[in-house]
PDB file of N, CA and C in Angstrom:
ATOM      1  N   PHE A  28      50.445  11.895  44.550  1.00 78.00           N
ATOM      2  CA  PHE A  28      50.736  11.473  45.905  1.00 78.00           C
ATOM      3  C   PHE A  28      49.755  12.107  46.868  1.00 78.00           C
ATOM      4  N   ASP A  29      49.611  11.481  47.978  1.00 88.00           N
ATOM      5  CA  ASP A  29      48.648  11.917  48.992  1.00 88.00           C
ATOM      6  C   ASP A  29      49.269  12.987  49.887  1.00 88.00           C
ATOM      7  N   PRO A  30      48.548  14.054  50.204  1.00 93.00           N
ATOM      8  CA  PRO A  30      49.103  15.105  51.071  1.00 93.00           C
ATOM      9  C   PRO A  30      49.425  14.620  52.484  1.00 93.00           C
ATOM     10  N   VAL A  31      48.668  13.671  53.000  1.00 92.00           N
ATOM     11  CA  VAL A  31      48.956  13.131  54.334  1.00 92.00           C
ATOM     12  C   VAL A  31      50.296  12.402  54.307  1.00 92.00           C
ATOM     13  N   TRP A  32      50.502  11.577  53.299  1.00 94.00           N
ATOM     14  CA  TRP A  32      51.765  10.851  53.138  1.00 94.00           C
ATOM     15  C   TRP A  32      52.932  11.832  53.011  1.00 94.00           C
ATOM     16  N   PHE A  33      52.747  12.859  52.194  1.00 95.00           N
ATOM     17  CA  PHE A  33      53.802  13.849  52.000  1.00 95.00           C
ATOM     18  C   PHE A  33      54.135  14.564  53.306  1.00 95.00           C
ATOM     19  N   GLY A  34      53.128  14.919  54.078  1.00 95.00           N
ATOM     20  CA  GLY A  34      53.361  15.576  55.366  1.00 95.00           C
ATOM     21  C   GLY A  34      54.136  14.697  56.328  1.00 95.00           C
ATOM     22  N   VAL A  35      53.802  13.414  56.371  1.00 94.00           N
ATOM     23  CA  VAL A  35      54.525  12.489  57.250  1.00 94.00           C
ATOM     24  C   VAL A  35      55.978  12.366  56.810  1.00 94.00           C
ATOM     25  N   ILE A  36      56.211  12.258  55.516  1.00 96.00           N
ATOM     26  CA  ILE A  36      57.586  12.146  55.001  1.00 96.00           C
ATOM     27  C   ILE A  36      58.374  13.414  55.314  1.00 96.00           C
ATOM     28  N   VAL A  37      57.763  14.583  55.158  1.00 96.00           N
ATOM     29  CA  VAL A  37      58.456  15.842  55.468  1.00 96.00           C
ATOM     30  C   VAL A  37      58.853  15.890  56.942  1.00 96.00           C
ATOM     31  N   VAL A  38      57.956  15.495  57.832  1.00 95.00           N
ATOM     32  CA  VAL A  38      58.274  15.496  59.266  1.00 95.00           C
ATOM     33  C   VAL A  38      59.415  14.525  59.566  1.00 95.00           C
ATOM     34  N   MET A  39      59.410  13.362  58.945  1.00 94.00           N
ATOM     35  CA  MET A  39      60.472  12.375  59.168  1.00 94.00           C
ATOM     36  C   MET A  39      61.828  12.900  58.699  1.00 94.00           C
ATOM     37  N   VAL A  40      61.845  13.550  57.556  1.00 94.00           N
ATOM     38  CA  VAL A  40      63.109  14.060  57.019  1.00 94.00           C
ATOM     39  C   VAL A  40      63.617  15.223  57.874  1.00 94.00           C
ATOM     40  N   VAL A  41      62.725  16.041  58.389  1.00 92.00           N
ATOM     41  CA  VAL A  41      63.136  17.119  59.294  1.00 92.00           C
ATOM     42  C   VAL A  41      63.725  16.526  60.573  1.00 92.00           C
ATOM     43  N   GLU A  42      63.134  15.451  61.075  1.00 90.00           N
ATOM     44  CA  GLU A  42      63.700  14.765  62.245  1.00 90.00           C
ATOM     45  C   GLU A  42      65.108  14.270  61.949  1.00 90.00           C
ATOM     46  N   LEU A  43      65.320  13.748  60.743  1.00 91.00           N
ATOM     47  CA  LEU A  43      66.664  13.323  60.354  1.00 91.00           C
ATOM     48  C   LEU A  43      67.644  14.485  60.407  1.00 91.00           C
ATOM     49  N   GLY A  44      67.207  15.635  59.948  1.00 88.00           N
ATOM     50  CA  GLY A  44      68.071  16.814  59.961  1.00 88.00           C
ATOM     51  C   GLY A  44      68.415  17.282  61.364  1.00 88.00           C
ATOM     52  N   LEU A  45      67.558  16.983  62.331  1.00 87.00           N
ATOM     53  CA  LEU A  45      67.819  17.429  63.697  1.00 87.00           C
ATOM     54  C   LEU A  45      68.816  16.545  64.448  1.00 87.00           C
ATOM     55  N   ILE A  46      69.158  15.376  63.886  1.00 86.00           N
ATOM     56  CA  ILE A  46      70.141  14.529  64.568  1.00 86.00           C
ATOM     57  C   ILE A  46      71.412  14.315  63.762  1.00 86.00           C
ATOM     58  N   THR A  47      71.542  14.947  62.594  1.00 83.00           N
ATOM     59  CA  THR A  47      72.747  14.751  61.789  1.00 83.00           C
ATOM     60  C   THR A  47      73.589  16.011  61.750  1.00 83.00           C
ATOM     61  N   PRO A  48      74.912  15.839  61.664  1.00 75.00           N
ATOM     62  CA  PRO A  48      75.774  17.018  61.528  1.00 75.00           C
ATOM     63  C   PRO A  48      75.566  17.662  60.167  1.00 75.00           C
ATOM     64  N   PRO A  49      75.822  18.908  59.954  1.00 77.00           N
ATOM     65  CA  PRO A  49      76.373  19.912  60.838  1.00 77.00           C
ATOM     66  C   PRO A  49      75.313  20.638  61.663  1.00 77.00           C
ATOM     67  N   ILE A  50      74.033  20.473  61.346  1.00 76.00           N
ATOM     68  CA  ILE A  50      73.002  21.191  62.108  1.00 76.00           C
ATOM     69  C   ILE A  50      72.767  20.499  63.437  1.00 76.00           C
ATOM     70  N   GLY A  51      72.282  19.289  63.432  1.00 81.00           N
ATOM     71  CA  GLY A  51      72.148  18.431  64.599  1.00 81.00           C
ATOM     72  C   GLY A  51      71.741  19.101  65.892  1.00 81.00           C
ATOM     73  N   MET A  52      70.699  19.913  65.857  1.00 88.00           N
ATOM     74  CA  MET A  52      70.313  20.694  67.024  1.00 88.00           C
ATOM     75  C   MET A  52      70.019  19.805  68.237  1.00 88.00           C
ATOM     76  N   ASN A  53      69.343  18.688  68.040  1.00 86.00           N
ATOM     77  CA  ASN A  53      69.049  17.803  69.166  1.00 86.00           C
ATOM     78  C   ASN A  53      70.318  17.281  69.815  1.00 86.00           C
ATOM     79  N   VAL A  54      71.301  16.963  69.004  1.00 87.00           N
ATOM     80  CA  VAL A  54      72.566  16.446  69.533  1.00 87.00           C
ATOM     81  C   VAL A  54      73.310  17.536  70.307  1.00 87.00           C
ATOM     82  N   PHE A  55      73.251  18.766  69.832  1.00 88.00           N
ATOM     83  CA  PHE A  55      73.889  19.864  70.564  1.00 88.00           C
ATOM     84  C   PHE A  55      73.226  20.087  71.918  1.00 88.00           C
ATOM     85  N   VAL A  56      71.924  19.946  71.980  1.00 91.00           N
ATOM     86  CA  VAL A  56      71.220  20.099  73.256  1.00 91.00           C
ATOM     87  C   VAL A  56      71.634  19.001  74.228  1.00 91.00           C
ATOM     88  N   ILE A  57      71.682  17.767  73.752  1.00 89.00           N
ATOM     89  CA  ILE A  57      72.101  16.653  74.600  1.00 89.00           C
ATOM     90  C   ILE A  57      73.534  16.852  75.069  1.00 89.00           C
ATOM     91  N   ASN A  58      74.395  17.305  74.175  1.00 88.00           N
ATOM     92  CA  ASN A  58      75.794  17.524  74.547  1.00 88.00           C
ATOM     93  C   ASN A  58      75.927  18.661  75.553  1.00 88.00           C
ATOM     94  N   ALA A  59      75.082  19.664  75.476  1.00 91.00           N
ATOM     95  CA  ALA A  59      75.125  20.759  76.449  1.00 91.00           C
ATOM     96  C   ALA A  59      74.695  20.271  77.833  1.00 91.00           C
ATOM     97  N   MET A  60      73.803  19.288  77.872  1.00 94.00           N
ATOM     98  CA  MET A  60      73.377  18.745  79.157  1.00 94.00           C
ATOM     99  C   MET A  60      74.451  17.848  79.778  1.00 94.00           C
ATOM    100  N   ALA A  61      75.193  17.132  78.947  1.00 91.00           N
ATOM    101  CA  ALA A  61      76.260  16.250  79.429  1.00 91.00           C
ATOM    102  C   ALA A  61      77.592  16.890  79.057  1.00 91.00           C
ATOM    103  N   ARG A  62      78.027  17.829  79.828  1.00 90.00           N
ATOM    104  CA  ARG A  62      79.210  18.629  79.490  1.00 90.00           C
ATOM    105  C   ARG A  62      80.508  17.823  79.467  1.00 90.00           C
ATOM    106  N   ASP A  63      80.566  16.720  80.186  1.00 94.00           N
ATOM    107  CA  ASP A  63      81.805  15.942  80.243  1.00 94.00           C
ATOM    108  C   ASP A  63      81.961  14.975  79.069  1.00 94.00           C
ATOM    109  N   VAL A  64      80.950  14.849  78.213  1.00 92.00           N
ATOM    110  CA  VAL A  64      81.004  13.949  77.063  1.00 92.00           C
ATOM    111  C   VAL A  64      81.413  14.752  75.828  1.00 92.00           C
ATOM    112  N   PRO A  65      82.437  14.276  75.092  1.00 93.00           N
ATOM    113  CA  PRO A  65      82.851  14.996  73.878  1.00 93.00           C
ATOM    114  C   PRO A  65      81.757  14.961  72.802  1.00 93.00           C
ATOM    115  N   MET A  66      81.756  15.981  71.955  1.00 89.00           N
ATOM    116  CA  MET A  66      80.742  16.101  70.903  1.00 89.00           C
ATOM    117  C   MET A  66      80.763  14.897  69.969  1.00 89.00           C
ATOM    118  N   MET A  67      81.946  14.396  69.639  1.00 90.00           N
ATOM    119  CA  MET A  67      82.055  13.248  68.731  1.00 90.00           C
ATOM    120  C   MET A  67      81.383  12.012  69.336  1.00 90.00           C
ATOM    121  N   GLU A  68      81.509  11.818  70.638  1.00 92.00           N
ATOM    122  CA  GLU A  68      80.852  10.698  71.312  1.00 92.00           C
ATOM    123  C   GLU A  68      79.337  10.821  71.230  1.00 92.00           C
ATOM    124  N   THR A  69      78.849  12.031  71.355  1.00 89.00           N
ATOM    125  CA  THR A  69      77.408  12.252  71.285  1.00 89.00           C
ATOM    126  C   THR A  69      76.891  11.927  69.891  1.00 89.00           C
ATOM    127  N   PHE A  70      77.609  12.361  68.873  1.00 88.00           N
ATOM    128  CA  PHE A  70      77.194  12.045  67.501  1.00 88.00           C
ATOM    129  C   PHE A  70      77.292  10.552  67.228  1.00 88.00           C
ATOM    130  N   LYS A  71      78.321   9.883  67.750  1.00 90.00           N
ATOM    131  CA  LYS A  71      78.435   8.431  67.585  1.00 90.00           C
ATOM    132  C   LYS A  71      77.260   7.722  68.244  1.00 90.00           C
ATOM    133  N   GLY A  72      76.823   8.216  69.392  1.00 89.00           N
ATOM    134  CA  GLY A  72      75.684   7.628  70.076  1.00 89.00           C
ATOM    135  C   GLY A  72      74.372   7.830  69.341  1.00 89.00           C
ATOM    136  N   ALA A  73      74.292   8.882  68.531  1.00 88.00           N
ATOM    137  CA  ALA A  73      73.064   9.167  67.789  1.00 88.00           C
ATOM    138  C   ALA A  73      72.990   8.405  66.464  1.00 88.00           C
ATOM    139  N   MET A  74      74.096   7.825  66.026  1.00 90.00           N
ATOM    140  CA  MET A  74      74.116   7.159  64.724  1.00 90.00           C
ATOM    141  C   MET A  74      73.174   5.954  64.617  1.00 90.00           C
ATOM    142  N   PRO A  75      72.988   5.114  65.644  1.00 93.00           N
ATOM    143  CA  PRO A  75      71.991   4.039  65.498  1.00 93.00           C
ATOM    144  C   PRO A  75      70.573   4.584  65.281  1.00 93.00           C
ATOM    145  N   PHE A  76      70.261   5.686  65.918  1.00 90.00           N
ATOM    146  CA  PHE A  76      68.951   6.302  65.722  1.00 90.00           C
ATOM    147  C   PHE A  76      68.833   6.871  64.309  1.00 90.00           C
ATOM    148  N   PHE A  77      69.912   7.424  63.796  1.00 91.00           N
ATOM    149  CA  PHE A  77      69.945   7.924  62.426  1.00 91.00           C
ATOM    150  C   PHE A  77      69.698   6.784  61.441  1.00 91.00           C
ATOM    151  N   ALA A  78      70.378   5.662  61.652  1.00 94.00           N
ATOM    152  CA  ALA A  78      70.208   4.513  60.760  1.00 94.00           C
ATOM    153  C   ALA A  78      68.768   3.998  60.804  1.00 94.00           C
ATOM    154  N   ALA A  79      68.192   3.905  61.988  1.00 94.00           N
ATOM    155  CA  ALA A  79      66.805   3.441  62.107  1.00 94.00           C
ATOM    156  C   ALA A  79      65.851   4.407  61.412  1.00 94.00           C
ATOM    157  N   GLU A  80      66.123   5.690  61.529  1.00 94.00           N
ATOM    158  CA  GLU A  80      65.270   6.702  60.891  1.00 94.00           C
ATOM    159  C   GLU A  80      65.353   6.601  59.367  1.00 94.00           C
ATOM    160  N   VAL A  81      66.549   6.364  58.843  1.00 95.00           N
ATOM    161  CA  VAL A  81      66.718   6.215  57.390  1.00 95.00           C
ATOM    162  C   VAL A  81      65.944   4.997  56.896  1.00 95.00           C
ATOM    163  N   VAL A  82      66.046   3.884  57.632  1.00 96.00           N
ATOM    164  CA  VAL A  82      65.300   2.680  57.248  1.00 96.00           C
ATOM    165  C   VAL A  82      63.805   2.957  57.270  1.00 96.00           C
ATOM    166  N   ARG A  83      63.340   3.662  58.281  1.00 95.00           N
ATOM    167  CA  ARG A  83      61.916   3.975  58.384  1.00 95.00           C
ATOM    168  C   ARG A  83      61.451   4.861  57.231  1.00 95.00           C
ATOM    169  N   VAL A  84      62.235   5.866  56.865  1.00 96.00           N
ATOM    170  CA  VAL A  84      61.854   6.748  55.754  1.00 96.00           C
ATOM    171  C   VAL A  84      61.826   5.962  54.446  1.00 96.00           C
ATOM    172  N   VAL A  85      62.807   5.093  54.242  1.00 96.00           N
ATOM    173  CA  VAL A  85      62.834   4.280  53.018  1.00 96.00           C
ATOM    174  C   VAL A  85      61.600   3.377  52.952  1.00 96.00           C
ATOM    175  N   LEU A  86      61.237   2.762  54.070  1.00 96.00           N
ATOM    176  CA  LEU A  86      60.046   1.907  54.089  1.00 96.00           C
ATOM    177  C   LEU A  86      58.771   2.699  53.805  1.00 96.00           C
ATOM    178  N   LEU A  87      58.668   3.889  54.372  1.00 94.00           N
ATOM    179  CA  LEU A  87      57.465   4.692  54.161  1.00 94.00           C
ATOM    180  C   LEU A  87      57.374   5.237  52.740  1.00 94.00           C
ATOM    181  N   ILE A  88      58.510   5.457  52.111  1.00 95.00           N
ATOM    182  CA  ILE A  88      58.498   5.884  50.705  1.00 95.00           C
ATOM    183  C   ILE A  88      58.172   4.702  49.801  1.00 95.00           C
ATOM    184  N   ALA A  89      58.728   3.534  50.118  1.00 96.00           N
ATOM    185  CA  ALA A  89      58.483   2.350  49.296  1.00 96.00           C
ATOM    186  C   ALA A  89      57.055   1.831  49.438  1.00 96.00           C
ATOM    187  N   PHE A  90      56.494   1.932  50.645  1.00 95.00           N
ATOM    188  CA  PHE A  90      55.155   1.414  50.904  1.00 95.00           C
ATOM    189  C   PHE A  90      54.285   2.497  51.543  1.00 95.00           C
ATOM    190  N   PRO A  91      53.737   3.405  50.741  1.00 93.00           N
ATOM    191  CA  PRO A  91      52.922   4.487  51.302  1.00 93.00           C
ATOM    192  C   PRO A  91      51.661   4.003  52.012  1.00 93.00           C
ATOM    193  N   ALA A  92      51.253   2.790  51.760  1.00 93.00           N
ATOM    194  CA  ALA A  92      50.047   2.260  52.420  1.00 93.00           C
ATOM    195  C   ALA A  92      50.239   2.157  53.924  1.00 93.00           C
ATOM    196  N   ILE A  93      51.485   2.039  54.388  1.00 93.00           N
ATOM    197  CA  ILE A  93      51.759   1.998  55.829  1.00 93.00           C
ATOM    198  C   ILE A  93      51.298   3.302  56.471  1.00 93.00           C
ATOM    199  N   VAL A  94      51.601   4.416  55.818  1.00 91.00           N
ATOM    200  CA  VAL A  94      51.228   5.730  56.345  1.00 91.00           C
ATOM    201  C   VAL A  94      49.727   5.954  56.212  1.00 91.00           C
ATOM    202  N   LEU A  95      49.167   5.496  55.122  1.00 92.00           N
ATOM    203  CA  LEU A  95      47.782   5.837  54.805  1.00 92.00           C
ATOM    204  C   LEU A  95      46.762   4.855  55.358  1.00 92.00           C
ATOM    205  N   PHE A  96      47.194   3.802  56.051  1.00 93.00           N
ATOM    206  CA  PHE A  96      46.255   2.808  56.556  1.00 93.00           C
ATOM    207  C   PHE A  96      45.244   3.413  57.528  1.00 93.00           C
ATOM    208  N   LEU A  97      45.730   4.104  58.548  1.00 91.00           N
ATOM    209  CA  LEU A  97      44.835   4.647  59.570  1.00 91.00           C
ATOM    210  C   LEU A  97      43.926   5.753  59.002  1.00 91.00           C
ATOM    211  N   PRO A  98      44.446   6.739  58.242  1.00 88.00           N
ATOM    212  CA  PRO A  98      43.520   7.737  57.676  1.00 88.00           C
ATOM    213  C   PRO A  98      42.451   7.121  56.769  1.00 88.00           C
ATOM    214  N   ASN A  99      42.837   6.105  56.004  1.00 89.00           N
ATOM    215  CA  ASN A  99      41.839   5.444  55.138  1.00 89.00           C
ATOM    216  C   ASN A  99      40.829   4.654  55.965  1.00 89.00           C
ATOM    217  N   ALA A 100      41.259   4.079  57.070  1.00 93.00           N
ATOM    218  CA  ALA A 100      40.337   3.323  57.916  1.00 93.00           C
ATOM    219  C   ALA A 100      39.331   4.244  58.614  1.00 93.00           C
ATOM    220  N   LEU A 101      39.728   5.476  58.898  1.00 92.00           N
ATOM    221  CA  LEU A 101      38.837   6.421  59.570  1.00 92.00           C
ATOM    222  C   LEU A 101      37.827   7.080  58.630  1.00 92.00           C
ATOM    223  N   SER A 102      38.142   7.093  57.343  1.00 82.00           N
ATOM    224  CA  SER A 102      37.216   7.764  56.415  1.00 82.00           C
ATOM    225  C   SER A 102      36.335   6.827  55.664  1.00 82.00           C
TER     226      SER A 102
END
């Protein structure tokens, strides 16, 4: 596997970890800014973004050429 592809996948998976419970640091920050919104509502609001991120990671794993197109075009 290509190191550039692996680096992109690692960053994407870390992003997934920042919006999912129990860690969900990004969601905790958003909830701290909107104090009147319950935590469960904040997590429910983040779920469409989680689903889109999962689809994106699956596509990038299935088709690594998507990630490697620009680096290959530059070299």
